């Protein structure tokens, strides 16, 4: 059972300390062209192949908003239960850094596209009770991404002689999602980030690929002595490119800050980088507090209005989201929390499962086949559920054959590889090859009797108390019948005959 | 009368990455003050009840289709840069602050 309770208590040694964590998540919106110009957003091409005068911020160019970006940002906002603003605008955030060709980033400051929402996160950790937690979301805003720097003469900025700039990513559309400081543990932070990614993938607004930088998380973290104490000094951590890195970086940083306070040392407000190799955070040693972004409305871009009608139209296009599916699978289909979580992780798998159930399969049995053998096959061969030769109705047919006692689970496992490769009707295959289950007691009794006669020593040993030998006879029986004997009936008959 | 200090002028110059010789600070302080005073004349206008605006022409939702068009001027753009290295723009060493 999932309970909507608070996080389990921390270990006694650090019980008085509480971490306060907030996440800023940058989600690359999966449009074909950039946010304000028609240059491509393709990843992995030669440096600077997707630049144009708007990307480079040349004088006289005019950015124009990509309508798909607006649609994706609003849909993402609706899925995160945010209030979509009827009126919103773009601002210029000024700073000098070579990854920014214009010396300002077009972003949204005081009138973001959406504010004040939440998502429900299921926090599951090995050895601990799974619990639900609602995490507040401060805002979502649209902005453009920056370019990529390669530091020459050194693998780090410090010590490099010069830098090379690739603006392919500059101007790619981002949605920045800012959580409220509602997260308390590294695990909660990782679960929150992965739920954001799952939602974006369900919506089809982003591929959420962390390795390619389509989803990037910055963590803000501080510690305090208990839930009523004032917030401690906030530290920002960057450079985590997996959910487990987010968790570990938080856990490391929490301990680092607690140790500092307990040793009477100050925690300074700074940005730290997660070092995956060394599994620790280290200071970037850059000057903080000196930034002054001087936001002002971008005169090149008109305001954005989302009418209630447009909002409703986009809302109607949202798919059922992962949290709703998890609840429905557990409450209506009777699946375990674990199964519901596994099946809903990716939308194509969830939809495949639902089609199998709709075709008449028992949900629990369908869940086992899909999350087991079928997922293994799909993942190992990098297939998509939509293109899987074994169609949902065919899998449902197989599940029903097993349930109806027409074939054994063993036979089903035997014909599955062929079905996965080529599809087809399990019923037809079973009939054609005579794989139907032997469930005639007389037939099984005859085979059992012949077996006992052929193995007198084992029968004697069994009767002398080595009852484990029943397994040996079951094995022999299945071998002789090619796995077709009804397992339950076989065991019953074997047991009776063995006991003499 | 607007009040701009020499410190304000140095800060603005720093934010704009302008190299400002110390003997010019006084002159620019006076000039900036006069510019602000000039603009401050607008404060005489009664704007009570007038919603703020950021543009002269009120248009909303100017958007374009999500369509990729090839960029034929890539070479020109790269060549415009003060320094180019292969397919990259080359920039001087970046200082932390």
PDB file of C-alpha atoms in Angstrom, chain A residues 31-34 37-38 47-49 51-52 58 64-67 96-98 157 160-165 167 287 292 294 297-299 301-305, chain B residues 11 14-17 54-55 58-71 73-74 77-78 80 85 87-97:
ATOM      1  CA  UNK A  31      10.642  21.243 -31.903  1.00  0.00           C
ATOM      2  CA  UNK A  32      12.250  20.918 -35.329  1.00  0.00           C
ATOM      3  CA  UNK A  33      13.367  24.558 -35.443  1.00  0.00           C
ATOM      4  CA  UNK A  34      14.700  26.921 -32.796  1.00  0.00           C
ATOM      5  CA  UNK A  37      14.191  31.292 -35.888  1.00  0.00           C
ATOM      6  CA  UNK A  38      13.992  28.533 -38.484  1.00  0.00           C
ATOM      7  CA  UNK A  47      29.818  22.683 -35.032  1.00  0.00           C
ATOM      8  CA  UNK A  48      27.913  25.774 -36.081  1.00  0.00           C
ATOM      9  CA  UNK A  49      25.902  24.044 -38.809  1.00  0.00           C
ATOM     10  CA  UNK A  51      23.348  29.103 -37.095  1.00  0.00           C
ATOM     11  CA  UNK A  52      21.776  32.051 -38.841  1.00  0.00           C
ATOM     12  CA  UNK A  58      23.279  40.270 -35.799  1.00  0.00           C
ATOM     13  CA  UNK A  64       9.705  35.464 -34.040  1.00  0.00           C
ATOM     14  CA  UNK A  65       8.247  32.923 -31.587  1.00  0.00           C
ATOM     15  CA  UNK A  66       7.851  29.342 -32.792  1.00  0.00           C
ATOM     16  CA  UNK A  67       4.143  28.510 -32.229  1.00  0.00           C
ATOM     17  CA  UNK A  96      28.425  38.493 -20.879  1.00  0.00           C
ATOM     18  CA  UNK A  97      29.589  35.004 -21.616  1.00  0.00           C
ATOM     19  CA  UNK A  98      30.806  33.657 -24.958  1.00  0.00           C
ATOM     20  CA  UNK A 157      38.218  26.448 -17.996  1.00  0.00           C
ATOM     21  CA  UNK A 160      42.845  26.982 -20.943  1.00  0.00           C
ATOM     22  CA  UNK A 161      44.468  29.361 -23.393  1.00  0.00           C
ATOM     23  CA  UNK A 162      41.304  30.118 -25.366  1.00  0.00           C
ATOM     24  CA  UNK A 163      37.860  28.670 -26.002  1.00  0.00           C
ATOM     25  CA  UNK A 164      35.939  27.481 -29.052  1.00  0.00           C
ATOM     26  CA  UNK A 165      32.240  28.147 -29.418  1.00  0.00           C
ATOM     27  CA  UNK A 167      26.223  27.802 -31.410  1.00  0.00           C
ATOM     28  CA  UNK A 287      32.289  35.404  -7.768  1.00  0.00           C
ATOM     29  CA  UNK A 292      23.049  41.968 -12.217  1.00  0.00           C
ATOM     30  CA  UNK A 294      19.005  44.002 -15.617  1.00  0.00           C
ATOM     31  CA  UNK A 297      10.940  43.497 -21.683  1.00  0.00           C
ATOM     32  CA  UNK A 298      12.308  42.428 -25.062  1.00  0.00           C
ATOM     33  CA  UNK A 299      11.126  45.077 -27.494  1.00  0.00           C
ATOM     34  CA  UNK A 301       8.866  40.269 -29.158  1.00  0.00           C
ATOM     35  CA  UNK A 302       5.212  41.057 -28.604  1.00  0.00           C
ATOM     36  CA  UNK A 303       3.283  39.776 -25.605  1.00  0.00           C
ATOM     37  CA  UNK A 304       1.697  36.323 -25.526  1.00  0.00           C
ATOM     38  CA  UNK A 305      -1.947  35.757 -24.786  1.00  0.00           C
TER      39      UNK A 305
ATOM     40  CA  UNK B  11      29.259  49.960 -12.053  1.00  0.00           C
ATOM     41  CA  UNK B  14      31.656  47.372 -15.625  1.00  0.00           C
ATOM     42  CA  UNK B  15      28.282  45.707 -16.407  1.00  0.00           C
ATOM     43  CA  UNK B  16      28.530  46.876 -20.024  1.00  0.00           C
ATOM     44  CA  UNK B  17      32.178  45.772 -20.181  1.00  0.00           C
ATOM     45  CA  UNK B  54       6.342  48.173 -23.580  1.00  0.00           C
ATOM     46  CA  UNK B  55       5.628  48.995 -27.203  1.00  0.00           C
ATOM     47  CA  UNK B  58      -0.123  46.621 -29.577  1.00  0.00           C
ATOM     48  CA  UNK B  59       0.180  43.254 -31.268  1.00  0.00           C
ATOM     49  CA  UNK B  60      -0.037  39.896 -29.525  1.00  0.00           C
ATOM     50  CA  UNK B  61       0.877  36.322 -30.430  1.00  0.00           C
ATOM     51  CA  UNK B  62       3.135  37.025 -33.386  1.00  0.00           C
ATOM     52  CA  UNK B  63       4.312  33.499 -34.079  1.00  0.00           C
ATOM     53  CA  UNK B  64       5.651  31.385 -36.909  1.00  0.00           C
ATOM     54  CA  UNK B  65       5.281  27.763 -37.949  1.00  0.00           C
ATOM     55  CA  UNK B  66       7.793  25.213 -36.648  1.00  0.00           C
ATOM     56  CA  UNK B  67       9.615  24.764 -39.936  1.00  0.00           C
ATOM     57  CA  UNK B  68      13.339  24.329 -40.595  1.00  0.00           C
ATOM     58  CA  UNK B  69      14.960  26.362 -43.302  1.00  0.00           C
ATOM     59  CA  UNK B  70      18.588  25.790 -44.180  1.00  0.00           C
ATOM     60  CA  UNK B  71      21.029  28.525 -43.275  1.00  0.00           C
ATOM     61  CA  UNK B  73      25.111  32.068 -44.707  1.00  0.00           C
ATOM     62  CA  UNK B  74      26.993  29.839 -42.292  1.00  0.00           C
ATOM     63  CA  UNK B  77      28.747  34.229 -40.220  1.00  0.00           C
ATOM     64  CA  UNK B  78      31.839  32.303 -39.237  1.00  0.00           C
ATOM     65  CA  UNK B  80      32.458  37.685 -39.610  1.00  0.00           C
ATOM     66  CA  UNK B  85      39.143  28.142 -35.845  1.00  0.00           C
ATOM     67  CA  UNK B  87      34.073  25.250 -37.717  1.00  0.00           C
ATOM     68  CA  UNK B  88      34.267  27.100 -34.399  1.00  0.00           C
ATOM     69  CA  UNK B  89      34.191  30.698 -33.282  1.00  0.00           C
ATOM     70  CA  UNK B  90      37.369  31.250 -31.319  1.00  0.00           C
ATOM     71  CA  UNK B  91      37.226  33.478 -28.251  1.00  0.00           C
ATOM     72  CA  UNK B  92      39.949  34.679 -25.884  1.00  0.00           C
ATOM     73  CA  UNK B  93      40.571  32.991 -22.569  1.00  0.00           C
ATOM     74  CA  UNK B  94      37.519  33.326 -20.329  1.00  0.00           C
ATOM     75  CA  UNK B  95      38.159  34.855 -16.920  1.00  0.00           C
ATOM     76  CA  UNK B  96      36.122  33.624 -13.995  1.00  0.00           C
ATOM     77  CA  UNK B  97      34.709  37.069 -13.210  1.00  0.00           C
TER      78      UNK B  97
END
